[in-house]
Coordinates of C-alpha atoms in Angstrom, one line a residue:
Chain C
X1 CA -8.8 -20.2 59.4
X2 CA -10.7 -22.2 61.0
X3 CA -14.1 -21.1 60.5
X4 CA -13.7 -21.3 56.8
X5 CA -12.5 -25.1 57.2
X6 CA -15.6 -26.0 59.2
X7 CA -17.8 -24.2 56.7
X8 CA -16.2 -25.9 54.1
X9 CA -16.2 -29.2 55.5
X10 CA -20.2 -28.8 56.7
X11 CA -20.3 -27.9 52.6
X12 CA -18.6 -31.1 51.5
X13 CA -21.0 -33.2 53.8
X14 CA -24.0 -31.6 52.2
X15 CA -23.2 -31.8 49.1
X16 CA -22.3 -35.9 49.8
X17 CA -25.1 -36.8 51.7
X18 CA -27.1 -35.0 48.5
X19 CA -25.1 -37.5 45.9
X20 CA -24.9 -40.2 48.3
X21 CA -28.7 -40.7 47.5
X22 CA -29.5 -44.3 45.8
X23 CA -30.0 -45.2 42.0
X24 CA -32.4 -47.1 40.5
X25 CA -32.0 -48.5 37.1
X26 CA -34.4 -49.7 34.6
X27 CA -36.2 -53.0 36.4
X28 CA -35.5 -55.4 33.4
X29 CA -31.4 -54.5 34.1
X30 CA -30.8 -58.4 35.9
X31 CA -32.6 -59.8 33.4
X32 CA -30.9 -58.5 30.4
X33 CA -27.4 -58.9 32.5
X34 CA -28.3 -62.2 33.4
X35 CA -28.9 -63.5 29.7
X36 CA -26.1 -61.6 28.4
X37 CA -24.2 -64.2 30.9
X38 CA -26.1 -67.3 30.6
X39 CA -25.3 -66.7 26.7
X40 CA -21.7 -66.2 27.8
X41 CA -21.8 -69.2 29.9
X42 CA -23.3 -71.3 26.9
X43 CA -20.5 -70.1 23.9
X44 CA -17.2 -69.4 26.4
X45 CA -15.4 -72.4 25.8
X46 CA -13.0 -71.7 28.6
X47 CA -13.8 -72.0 32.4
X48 CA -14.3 -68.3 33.7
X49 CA -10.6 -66.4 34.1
X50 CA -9.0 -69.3 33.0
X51 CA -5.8 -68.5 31.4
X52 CA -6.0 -69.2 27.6
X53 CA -2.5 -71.9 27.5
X54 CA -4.6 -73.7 30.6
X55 CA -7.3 -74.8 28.0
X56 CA -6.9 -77.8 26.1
X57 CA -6.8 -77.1 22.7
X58 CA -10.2 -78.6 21.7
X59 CA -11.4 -76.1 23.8
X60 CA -9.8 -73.3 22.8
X61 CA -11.8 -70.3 21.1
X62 CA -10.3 -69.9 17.2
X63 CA -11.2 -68.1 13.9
X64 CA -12.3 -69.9 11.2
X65 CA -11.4 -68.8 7.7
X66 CA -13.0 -70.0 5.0
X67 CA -11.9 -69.3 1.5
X68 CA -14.0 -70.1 -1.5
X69 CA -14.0 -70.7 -4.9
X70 CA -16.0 -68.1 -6.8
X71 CA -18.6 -70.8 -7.9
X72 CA -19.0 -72.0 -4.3
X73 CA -19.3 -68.1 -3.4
X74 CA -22.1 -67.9 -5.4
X75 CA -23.6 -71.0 -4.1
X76 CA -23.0 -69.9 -0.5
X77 CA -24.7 -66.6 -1.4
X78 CA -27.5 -68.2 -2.8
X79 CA -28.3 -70.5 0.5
X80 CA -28.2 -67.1 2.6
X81 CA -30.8 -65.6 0.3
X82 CA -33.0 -69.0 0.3
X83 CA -32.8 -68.5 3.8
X84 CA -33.6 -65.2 4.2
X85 CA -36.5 -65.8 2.2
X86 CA -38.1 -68.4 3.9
X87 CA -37.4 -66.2 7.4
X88 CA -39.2 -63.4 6.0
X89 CA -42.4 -65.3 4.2
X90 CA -42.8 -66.5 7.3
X91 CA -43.3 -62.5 9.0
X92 CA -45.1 -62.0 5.7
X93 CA -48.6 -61.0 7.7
X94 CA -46.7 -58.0 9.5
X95 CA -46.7 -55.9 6.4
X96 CA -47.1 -52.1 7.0
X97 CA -46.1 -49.0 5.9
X98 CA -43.7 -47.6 7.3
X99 CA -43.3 -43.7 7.9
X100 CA -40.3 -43.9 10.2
X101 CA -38.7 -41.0 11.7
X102 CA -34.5 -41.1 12.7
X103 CA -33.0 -44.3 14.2
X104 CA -29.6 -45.7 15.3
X105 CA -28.1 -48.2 16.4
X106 CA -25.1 -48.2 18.5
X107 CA -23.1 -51.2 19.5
X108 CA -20.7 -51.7 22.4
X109 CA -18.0 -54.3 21.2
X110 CA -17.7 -57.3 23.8
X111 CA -15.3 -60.8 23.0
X112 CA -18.3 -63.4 22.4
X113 CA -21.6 -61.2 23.2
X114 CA -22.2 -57.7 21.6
X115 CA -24.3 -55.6 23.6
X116 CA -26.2 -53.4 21.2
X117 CA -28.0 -50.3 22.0
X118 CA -31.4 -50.0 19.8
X119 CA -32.2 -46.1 19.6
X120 CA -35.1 -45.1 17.6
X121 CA -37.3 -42.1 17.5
X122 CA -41.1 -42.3 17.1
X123 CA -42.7 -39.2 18.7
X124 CA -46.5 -40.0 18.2
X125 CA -46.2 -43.7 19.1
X126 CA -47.3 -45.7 22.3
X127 CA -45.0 -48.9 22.4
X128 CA -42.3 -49.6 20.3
X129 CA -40.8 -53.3 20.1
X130 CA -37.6 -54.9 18.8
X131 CA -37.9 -57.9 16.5
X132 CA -34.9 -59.5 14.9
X133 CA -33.6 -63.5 13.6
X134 CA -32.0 -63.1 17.6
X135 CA -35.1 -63.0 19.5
X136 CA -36.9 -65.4 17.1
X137 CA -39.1 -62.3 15.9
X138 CA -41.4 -62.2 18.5
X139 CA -43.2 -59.2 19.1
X140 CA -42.9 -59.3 22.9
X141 CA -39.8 -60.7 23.7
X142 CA -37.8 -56.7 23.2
X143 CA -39.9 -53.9 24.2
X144 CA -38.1 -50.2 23.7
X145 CA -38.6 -48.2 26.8
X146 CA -39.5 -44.0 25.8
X147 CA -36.4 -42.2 27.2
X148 CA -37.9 -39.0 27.1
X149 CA -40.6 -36.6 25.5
X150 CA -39.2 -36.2 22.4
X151 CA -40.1 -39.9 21.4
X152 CA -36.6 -41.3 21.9
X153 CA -37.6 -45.2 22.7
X154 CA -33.9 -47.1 23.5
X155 CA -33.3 -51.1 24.2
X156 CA -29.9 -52.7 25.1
X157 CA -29.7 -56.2 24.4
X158 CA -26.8 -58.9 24.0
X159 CA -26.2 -59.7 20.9
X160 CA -23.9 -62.7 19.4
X161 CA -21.9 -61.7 16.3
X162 CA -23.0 -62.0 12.9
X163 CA -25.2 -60.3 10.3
X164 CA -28.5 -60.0 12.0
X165 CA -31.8 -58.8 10.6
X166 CA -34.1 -56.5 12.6
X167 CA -37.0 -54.5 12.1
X168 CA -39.4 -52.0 15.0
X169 CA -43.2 -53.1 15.4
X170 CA -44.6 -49.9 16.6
X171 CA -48.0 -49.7 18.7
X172 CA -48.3 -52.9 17.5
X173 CA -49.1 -53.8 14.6
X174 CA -47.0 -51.2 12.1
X175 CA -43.9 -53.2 10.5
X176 CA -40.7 -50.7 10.9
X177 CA -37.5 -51.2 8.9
X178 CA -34.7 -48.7 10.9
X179 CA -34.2 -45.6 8.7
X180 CA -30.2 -45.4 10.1
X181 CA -29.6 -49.0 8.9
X182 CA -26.5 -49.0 6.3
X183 CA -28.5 -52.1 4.8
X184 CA -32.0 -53.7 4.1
X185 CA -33.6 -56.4 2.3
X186 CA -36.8 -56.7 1.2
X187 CA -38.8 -59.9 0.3
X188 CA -40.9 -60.8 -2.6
X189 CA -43.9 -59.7 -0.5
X190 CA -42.4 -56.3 0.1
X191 CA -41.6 -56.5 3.8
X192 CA -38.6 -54.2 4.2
X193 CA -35.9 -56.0 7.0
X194 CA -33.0 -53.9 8.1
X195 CA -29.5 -55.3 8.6
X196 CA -27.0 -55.1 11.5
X197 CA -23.3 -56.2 11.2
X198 CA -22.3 -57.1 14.7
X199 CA -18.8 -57.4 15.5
X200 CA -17.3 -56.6 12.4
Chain O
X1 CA -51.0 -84.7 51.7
X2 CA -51.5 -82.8 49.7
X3 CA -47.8 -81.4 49.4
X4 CA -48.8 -77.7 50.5
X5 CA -47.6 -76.1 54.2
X6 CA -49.4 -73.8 56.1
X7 CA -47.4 -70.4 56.5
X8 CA -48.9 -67.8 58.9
X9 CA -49.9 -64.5 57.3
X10 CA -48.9 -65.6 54.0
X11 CA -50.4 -64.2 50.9
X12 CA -53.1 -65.1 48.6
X13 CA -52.0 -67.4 46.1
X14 CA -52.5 -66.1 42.8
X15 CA -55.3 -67.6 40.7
X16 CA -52.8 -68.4 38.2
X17 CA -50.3 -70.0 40.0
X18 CA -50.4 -73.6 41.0
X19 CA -50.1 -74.3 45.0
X20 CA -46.9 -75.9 44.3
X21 CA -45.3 -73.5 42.6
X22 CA -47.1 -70.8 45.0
X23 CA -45.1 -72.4 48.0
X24 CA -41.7 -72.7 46.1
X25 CA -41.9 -69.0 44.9
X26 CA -42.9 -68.1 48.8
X27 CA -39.9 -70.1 50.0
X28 CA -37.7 -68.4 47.8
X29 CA -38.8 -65.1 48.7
X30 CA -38.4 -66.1 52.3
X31 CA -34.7 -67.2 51.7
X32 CA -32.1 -64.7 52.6
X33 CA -29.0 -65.2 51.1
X34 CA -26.1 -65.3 53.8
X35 CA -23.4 -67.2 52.1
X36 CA -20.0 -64.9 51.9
X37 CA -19.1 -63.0 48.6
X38 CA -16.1 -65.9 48.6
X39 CA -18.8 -68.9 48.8
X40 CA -20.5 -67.7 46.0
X41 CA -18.1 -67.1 43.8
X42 CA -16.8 -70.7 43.9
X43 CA -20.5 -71.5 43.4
X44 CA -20.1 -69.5 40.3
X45 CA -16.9 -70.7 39.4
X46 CA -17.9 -74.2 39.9
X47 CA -21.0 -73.6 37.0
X48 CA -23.8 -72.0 39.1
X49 CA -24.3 -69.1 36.6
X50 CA -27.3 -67.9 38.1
X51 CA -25.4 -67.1 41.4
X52 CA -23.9 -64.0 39.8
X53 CA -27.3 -62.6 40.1
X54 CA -27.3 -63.4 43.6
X55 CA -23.1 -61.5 44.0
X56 CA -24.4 -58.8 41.2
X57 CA -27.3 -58.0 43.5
X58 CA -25.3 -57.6 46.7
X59 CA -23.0 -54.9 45.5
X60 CA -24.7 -53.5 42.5
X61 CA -26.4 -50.6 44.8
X62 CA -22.9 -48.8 45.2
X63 CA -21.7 -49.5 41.4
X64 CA -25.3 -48.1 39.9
X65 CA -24.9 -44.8 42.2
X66 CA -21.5 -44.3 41.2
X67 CA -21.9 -45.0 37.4
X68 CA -25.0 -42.5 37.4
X69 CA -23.2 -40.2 39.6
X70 CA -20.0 -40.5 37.0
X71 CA -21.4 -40.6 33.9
X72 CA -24.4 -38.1 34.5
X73 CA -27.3 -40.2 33.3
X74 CA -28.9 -43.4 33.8
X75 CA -29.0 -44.8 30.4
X76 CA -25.1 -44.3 29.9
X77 CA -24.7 -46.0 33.3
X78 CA -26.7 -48.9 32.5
X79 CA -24.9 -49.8 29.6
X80 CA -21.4 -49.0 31.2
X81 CA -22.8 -51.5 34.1
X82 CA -24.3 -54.3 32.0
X83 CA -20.3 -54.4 29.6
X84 CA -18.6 -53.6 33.7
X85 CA -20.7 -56.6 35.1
X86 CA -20.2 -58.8 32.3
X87 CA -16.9 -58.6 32.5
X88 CA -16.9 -59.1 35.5
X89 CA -18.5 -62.4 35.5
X90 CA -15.7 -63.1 32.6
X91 CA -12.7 -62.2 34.6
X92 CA -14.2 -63.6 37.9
X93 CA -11.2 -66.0 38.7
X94 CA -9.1 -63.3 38.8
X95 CA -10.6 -61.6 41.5
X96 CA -7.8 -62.8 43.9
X97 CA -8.9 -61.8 47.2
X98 CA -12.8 -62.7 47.1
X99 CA -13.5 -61.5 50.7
X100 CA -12.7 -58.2 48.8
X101 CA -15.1 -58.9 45.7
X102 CA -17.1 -55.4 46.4
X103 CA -14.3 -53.4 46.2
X104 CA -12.5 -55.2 42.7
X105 CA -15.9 -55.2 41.4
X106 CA -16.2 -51.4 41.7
X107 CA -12.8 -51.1 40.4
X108 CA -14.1 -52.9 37.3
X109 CA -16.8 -50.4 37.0
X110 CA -15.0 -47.3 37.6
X111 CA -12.6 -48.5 34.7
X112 CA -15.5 -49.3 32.6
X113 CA -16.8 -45.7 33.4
X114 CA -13.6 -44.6 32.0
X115 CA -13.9 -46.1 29.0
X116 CA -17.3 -45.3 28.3
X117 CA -16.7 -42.0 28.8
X118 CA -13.5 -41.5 26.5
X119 CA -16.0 -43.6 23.8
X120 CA -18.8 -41.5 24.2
X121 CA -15.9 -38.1 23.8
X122 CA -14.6 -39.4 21.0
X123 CA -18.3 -40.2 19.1
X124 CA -18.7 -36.1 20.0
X125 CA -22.2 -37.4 21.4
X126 CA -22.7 -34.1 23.6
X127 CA -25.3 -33.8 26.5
X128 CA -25.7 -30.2 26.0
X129 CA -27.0 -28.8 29.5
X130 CA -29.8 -26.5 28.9
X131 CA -28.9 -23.9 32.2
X132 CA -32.5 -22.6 31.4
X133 CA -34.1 -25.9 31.9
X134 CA -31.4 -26.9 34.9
X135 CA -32.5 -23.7 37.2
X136 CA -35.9 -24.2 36.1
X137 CA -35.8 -27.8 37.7
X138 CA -34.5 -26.5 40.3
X139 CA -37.6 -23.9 41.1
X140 CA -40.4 -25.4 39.4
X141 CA -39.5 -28.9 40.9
X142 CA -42.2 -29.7 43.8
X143 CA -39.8 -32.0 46.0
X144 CA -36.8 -29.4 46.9
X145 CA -34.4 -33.0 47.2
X146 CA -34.6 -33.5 43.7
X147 CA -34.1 -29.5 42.8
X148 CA -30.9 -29.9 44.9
X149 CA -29.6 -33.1 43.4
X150 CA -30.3 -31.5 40.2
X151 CA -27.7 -28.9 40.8
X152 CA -25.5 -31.0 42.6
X153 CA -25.0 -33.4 39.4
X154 CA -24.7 -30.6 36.9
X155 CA -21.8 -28.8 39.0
X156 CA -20.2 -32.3 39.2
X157 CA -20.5 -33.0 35.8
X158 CA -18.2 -29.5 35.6
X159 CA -15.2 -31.2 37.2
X160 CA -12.6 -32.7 35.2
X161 CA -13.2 -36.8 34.7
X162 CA -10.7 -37.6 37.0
X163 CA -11.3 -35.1 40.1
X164 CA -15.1 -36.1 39.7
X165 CA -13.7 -39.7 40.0
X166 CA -11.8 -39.0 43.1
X167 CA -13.9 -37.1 44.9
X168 CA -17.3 -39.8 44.4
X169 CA -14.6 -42.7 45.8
X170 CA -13.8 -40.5 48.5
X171 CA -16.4 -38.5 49.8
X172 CA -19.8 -40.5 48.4
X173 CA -18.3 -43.9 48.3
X174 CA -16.1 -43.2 51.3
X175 CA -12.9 -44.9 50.3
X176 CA -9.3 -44.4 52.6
X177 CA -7.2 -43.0 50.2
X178 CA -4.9 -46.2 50.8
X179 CA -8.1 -47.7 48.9
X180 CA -8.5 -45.1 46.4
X181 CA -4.8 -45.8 45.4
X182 CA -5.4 -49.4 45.2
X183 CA -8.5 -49.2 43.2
X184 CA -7.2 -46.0 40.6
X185 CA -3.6 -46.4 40.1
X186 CA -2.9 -43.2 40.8
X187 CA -0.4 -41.9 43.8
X188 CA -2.3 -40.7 47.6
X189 CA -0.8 -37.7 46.9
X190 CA -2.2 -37.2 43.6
X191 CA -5.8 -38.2 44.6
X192 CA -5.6 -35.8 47.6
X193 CA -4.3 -32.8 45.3
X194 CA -8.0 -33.7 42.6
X195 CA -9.8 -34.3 45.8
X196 CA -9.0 -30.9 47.1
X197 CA -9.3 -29.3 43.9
X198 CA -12.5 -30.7 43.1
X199 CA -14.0 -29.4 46.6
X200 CA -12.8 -26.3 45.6
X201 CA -14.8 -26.3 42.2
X202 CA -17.8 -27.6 43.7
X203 CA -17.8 -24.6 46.0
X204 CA -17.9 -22.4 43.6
X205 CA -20.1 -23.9 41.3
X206 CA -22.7 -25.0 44.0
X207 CA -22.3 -21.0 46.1
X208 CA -25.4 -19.9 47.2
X209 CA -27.3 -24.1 46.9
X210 CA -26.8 -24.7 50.3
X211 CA -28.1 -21.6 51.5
X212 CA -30.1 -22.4 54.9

């Protein structure tokens, strides 16, 4: 039948051409891929496809384990929270309350570099922006981009592993800890911080 | 001398930006990139990180439509892309045959589509299609293009993962299906069989789209 193979072939071209139409992604994608590398590039030890026997030992990635003494538990427990402390005294002037709808907070396992997916819902606001210990905390470094009408405001960044602490600065100036997060912390001031666990 | 060269029909200079740094951006922009895929990569391999951008930027056109086309939205394909690139940049000396980088590279992609979409299956995170709201994009929509490409996605978003796979290689991408073979794994025969089966869906799906 030919007919019905040439109709069906003219369909399959249309139909083509129609998905063969480009895609745009968001504009800051080569700048998020490119530090996701350049942080890849500053911890991989090993030259790029290298096989892991060809790389001298010194070089060679490994996993610490450190056991401790109940005692020097407690003192290695105590130096996080000093430190945690003096990160958040230091945010102390961002205090806000904060009426926070639903977040999550989704993260894509990678070897060295986590990329983490920031999802947080704020219907009525106008910008929304990721702080955390891994951008230094500033307010404009992560800007959430609104996804759709519904006030779904998303971020991907890299991440290294670790226990991070994050909060959302929304139009602004209000101080968000993310409602999804498993943990928080909150300082002698009151300033709620969330907690992520990457990569465990 | 004062360091700065006169370009015909160049463009204002920025208040903010210093002469000097006016003329190095203006060079740059001027500079096409003509090295191979295969120069490049040694670049890369030899420490020039920020060459990837320059090999990312080359073929990520192709990898973005397919990942969008794949996946069915652009936030799913721009994480898939960012992990698919990155490893990509991890894995580069493997990429044997570098006068063939576009090709491995999309191979990377389309098995980091895989992946992403078995993750997203087994997190039960469902796009529920609203037909309402589909049709009614595709009638209330002012630029008919759009209406159609609407449709289009949502009827290949029907097909099972793997004839949607093989028919974006072969008939958006435009792959042999020597190519397709290399690239999936899977058999010619067995591509042509969800090639031809996925036409066959689309037609039904899509009746009545095509109309003119």
């Amino acid at each position: 039948m030919p007919e019905h193979d040439d109709q069906d072939r003219e369909f399959i071209e249309r139909a083509s051409e129609t998905l063969r139409a480009p895609e745009a992604l968001a504009p800051d994608f080569m700048s998020r891929l490119m530090a996701s590398v350049r942080a890849e590039s500053r911890t991989g030890a090993r030259s790029l496809g290298e096989p892991a026997h060809a790389v001298p030992w010194w070089r060679r990635r490994r996993t610490i384990r450190l056991s401790l003494s109940p005692v020097g538990a407690l003192a290695l427990a105590a130096g996080l929270a000093a430190i945690a402390l003096i990160g958040s005294a230091a945010r102390r002037a961002l205090v806000a309350p904060a009426p926070a709808p639903v977040a999550a907070t989704v993260a894509a396992r990678t070897d060295t570099v986590h990329v983490v997916r920031f999802v947080f819902m704020a219907p009525g606001a106008s910008s929304v922006a990721l702080v955390g210990d891994f951008n230094n905390w500033e307010r404009g470094a992560t800007r959430l981009r609104r996804v759709d009408p519904n006030g779904t405001w998303v971020t991907t960044i890299p991440i290294r592993a670790g226990l991070h602490q994050y909060a959302f600065i929304v139009d602004g100036k209000r101080w968000t800890p993310d409602p999804a997060a498993a943990t928080t912390v909150t300082d002698d001031f009151g300033t709620t911080t969330s907690i992520i666990a990457i990569g465990s | 001398m004062s360091g700065t060269r006169k370009v015909p029909d160049r463009p204002a200079t920025p208040a903010a930006v210093p002469a000097s740094d006016a003329n190095t951006v203006f060079d740059s922009l001027c500079h096409v990139e003509t090295r191979p895929d295969a120069e490049i990569i040694a670049a890369i391999l030899d420490g020039d990180v920020e060459a990837f951008a320059l090999l990312i930027d080359r073929h990520r056109h192709r990898c973005t439509r397919f990942a969008v086309r794949m996946l069915g939205n652009r936030d799913d394909a721009d994480e898939a892309l960012q992990s698919a690139f990155l490893r990509a940049y991890r894995g580069l000396a493997a990429c044997r045959d570098r006068t063939r980088f576009g090709a491995w590279l999309l191979q990377v992609v389309v098995n980091e589509c895989r992946s992403h979409a078995s993750r997203r299956a087994r997190r039960q995170r469902r796009f529920i299609r609203d037909e309402d709201a589909v049709r009614r994009a595709a009638t209330e929509h002012p630029a008919e293009r759009e209406a159609v490409m609407a449709e289009v996605q949502h009827a290949l978003e029907q097909l099972e993962a793997e004839q949607r796979e093989a028919f974006l290689l072969k008939h958006v991408e435009e792959l042999s299906y020597a190519e397709m073979s290399e690239l999936t794994g899977a058999g010619v025969s067995a591509l042509k069989m969800r090639v031809s089966r996925a036409c066959a869906r689309l037609r039904e799906l899509l009746d009545g789209v095509y109309s003119d």
